[in-house]
Amino acid sequence: MYTAKARNIHGESTNFCQLKVLPKKQPPPTPPKPSARPVRAPSIQTSLATSTWEEGDTAILQIYAQGEPRPQVEWRFNEQPIYTTESIKTEEKEDGWNRLIISPVTPAHTGVYTAVAVNEAGESRTSATLQVVPSTTAKTSTHEDMLQEDVFERIGRPTERTEEVVRRESMQYSETTSLPRELETTKTATEKRWVEQIDEVFERASQRSAEQREVETAETYVKVGTQLTVHAQ
């Protein structure tokens, strides 16, 4: 409360007033500034390792990379960038695992593979050699096919020639020589026995080497020719 008085020779006057002081309005509190996000260079915890795969398998190369912000992983083959195709895939997981998947793998995929983890703070890399060996199944199948063709080439054709020669010689002897009935019967039985012997040789041919089959076939030809000459005389 404030009082004001005015006075002179004629008298005085008094006045009163009350003064109120209101608190000043405070501005809203300023939110705290976010702290700067920590930055860490990439670190590869699980590195690549040299591995060997068989042709036709599914080859998997993987690493575990950490960093802030999360690093991006680039894959390279003999220091050249790898691009995804139907047979080459890449996987990137949020937990830090990154994989390179090759399926099916072939000998052409043999080489040095490199994984490079990169972020704004730097990079980290790891390399390893991937080796691909030819499939033993494919080699065995190819060898069997070639062996079968070799059997037909070396045995099938001589067989046809032998039967043709025997047939021609039999026709020649029938036309030029009048054989006794008993000798003709013996000759027929002998020819039958020759055919059986030749069939037996061919039956065993698939279980023996090509060299053995050639020797047996040649010996049979000689034996057939000798016996045929004896009977002709």
Tab-separated table of C-alpha atoms in Angstrom, residues 98-204:
chain	number	residue	atom	x	y	z
A	98	ASN	CA	26.721	-61.095	-44.361
A	99	ARG	CA	26.844	-64.068	-46.737
A	100	LEU	CA	27.876	-64.794	-50.305
A	101	ILE	CA	26.126	-67.886	-51.727
A	102	ILE	CA	27.237	-69.630	-54.939
A	103	SER	CA	25.058	-72.481	-56.186
A	104	PRO	CA	26.006	-74.567	-58.010
A	105	VAL	CA	29.715	-73.929	-57.647
A	106	THR	CA	32.010	-74.794	-60.586
A	107	PRO	CA	35.798	-74.852	-61.143
A	108	ALA	CA	35.427	-71.406	-62.760
A	109	HIS	CA	34.593	-70.017	-59.297
A	110	THR	CA	38.041	-70.924	-57.937
A	111	GLY	CA	39.889	-67.793	-56.784
A	112	VAL	CA	40.393	-65.218	-54.017
A	113	TYR	CA	37.260	-63.712	-52.458
A	114	THR	CA	37.316	-60.457	-50.458
A	115	ALA	CA	34.680	-58.911	-48.195
A	116	VAL	CA	34.985	-55.147	-47.532
A	117	ALA	CA	32.936	-53.559	-44.703
A	118	VAL	CA	32.557	-49.766	-45.187
A	119	ASN	CA	30.959	-46.874	-43.252
A	120	GLU	CA	31.659	-43.145	-42.809
A	121	ALA	CA	34.348	-43.860	-40.224
A	122	GLY	CA	36.444	-46.186	-42.368
A	123	GLU	CA	36.607	-49.726	-43.716
A	124	SER	CA	37.769	-53.229	-42.851
A	125	ARG	CA	38.424	-56.192	-45.133
A	126	THR	CA	39.122	-59.917	-45.109
A	127	SER	CA	40.154	-62.317	-47.909
A	128	ALA	CA	40.371	-66.075	-48.455
A	129	THR	CA	40.812	-68.581	-51.275
A	130	LEU	CA	37.948	-70.746	-52.498
A	131	GLN	CA	38.913	-73.925	-54.340
A	132	VAL	CA	36.552	-76.080	-56.415
A	133	VAL	CA	37.470	-79.674	-57.295
A	134	PRO	CA	35.787	-81.499	-60.201
A	135	SER	CA	32.960	-83.802	-59.208
A	136	THR	CA	34.027	-87.458	-58.923
A	137	THR	CA	30.504	-88.527	-59.901
A	138	ALA	CA	30.702	-86.594	-63.151
A	139	LYS	CA	34.149	-88.036	-63.909
A	140	THR	CA	32.979	-91.599	-63.230
A	141	SER	CA	29.898	-91.164	-65.407
A	142	THR	CA	31.969	-89.727	-68.248
A	143	HIS	CA	34.517	-92.523	-67.929
A	144	GLU	CA	31.782	-95.169	-68.051
A	145	ASP	CA	30.228	-93.565	-71.139
A	146	MET	CA	33.604	-93.475	-72.885
A	147	LEU	CA	34.300	-97.061	-71.856
A	148	GLN	CA	30.945	-98.184	-73.233
A	149	GLU	CA	31.644	-96.425	-76.530
A	150	ASP	CA	35.087	-98.016	-76.581
A	151	VAL	CA	33.531	-101.465	-76.085
A	152	PHE	CA	31.208	-100.957	-79.056
A	153	GLU	CA	34.065	-99.550	-81.112
A	154	ARG	CA	36.561	-102.311	-80.343
A	155	ILE	CA	34.283	-105.321	-79.899
A	156	GLY	CA	31.009	-104.630	-81.699
A	157	ARG	CA	32.515	-104.063	-85.131
A	158	PRO	CA	34.907	-107.074	-85.088
A	159	THR	CA	31.919	-109.224	-84.080
A	160	GLU	CA	29.964	-108.140	-87.126
A	161	ARG	CA	32.936	-108.842	-89.378
A	162	THR	CA	33.494	-112.275	-87.846
A	163	GLU	CA	29.894	-113.392	-88.352
A	164	GLU	CA	29.937	-112.077	-91.908
A	165	VAL	CA	33.212	-113.864	-92.711
A	166	VAL	CA	31.963	-117.153	-91.246
A	167	ARG	CA	28.725	-116.861	-93.225
A	168	ARG	CA	30.552	-116.145	-96.475
A	169	GLU	CA	33.051	-118.962	-95.971
A	170	SER	CA	30.240	-121.382	-95.147
A	171	MET	CA	28.444	-120.412	-98.359
A	172	GLN	CA	31.641	-120.853	-100.364
A	173	TYR	CA	32.290	-124.313	-98.945
A	174	SER	CA	28.657	-125.300	-99.535
A	175	GLU	CA	28.866	-124.236	-103.201
A	176	THR	CA	32.273	-125.735	-104.049
A	177	THR	CA	32.411	-128.858	-101.889
A	178	SER	CA	29.986	-131.717	-101.526
A	179	LEU	CA	30.476	-132.608	-97.872
A	180	PRO	CA	29.447	-135.976	-96.474
A	181	ARG	CA	26.391	-135.921	-94.247
A	182	GLU	CA	28.391	-136.761	-91.141
A	183	LEU	CA	31.005	-134.063	-91.822
A	184	GLU	CA	28.270	-131.491	-92.489
A	185	THR	CA	26.628	-132.310	-89.151
A	186	THR	CA	29.991	-132.025	-87.393
A	187	LYS	CA	30.663	-128.705	-89.128
A	188	THR	CA	27.278	-127.330	-88.006
A	189	ALA	CA	27.917	-128.391	-84.401
A	190	THR	CA	31.406	-126.897	-84.550
A	191	GLU	CA	30.098	-123.589	-85.899
A	192	LYS	CA	27.526	-123.498	-83.136
A	193	ARG	CA	30.263	-124.070	-80.591
A	194	TRP	CA	32.331	-121.250	-82.145
A	195	VAL	CA	29.397	-118.856	-81.884
A	196	GLU	CA	28.861	-119.853	-78.245
A	197	GLN	CA	32.539	-119.273	-77.501
A	198	ILE	CA	32.433	-115.851	-79.140
A	199	ASP	CA	29.243	-114.925	-77.237
A	200	GLU	CA	30.908	-115.993	-73.997
A	201	VAL	CA	33.889	-113.769	-74.743
A	202	PHE	CA	31.634	-110.765	-75.388
A	203	GLU	CA	29.672	-111.532	-72.219
A	204	ARG	CA	32.830	-111.274	-70.136
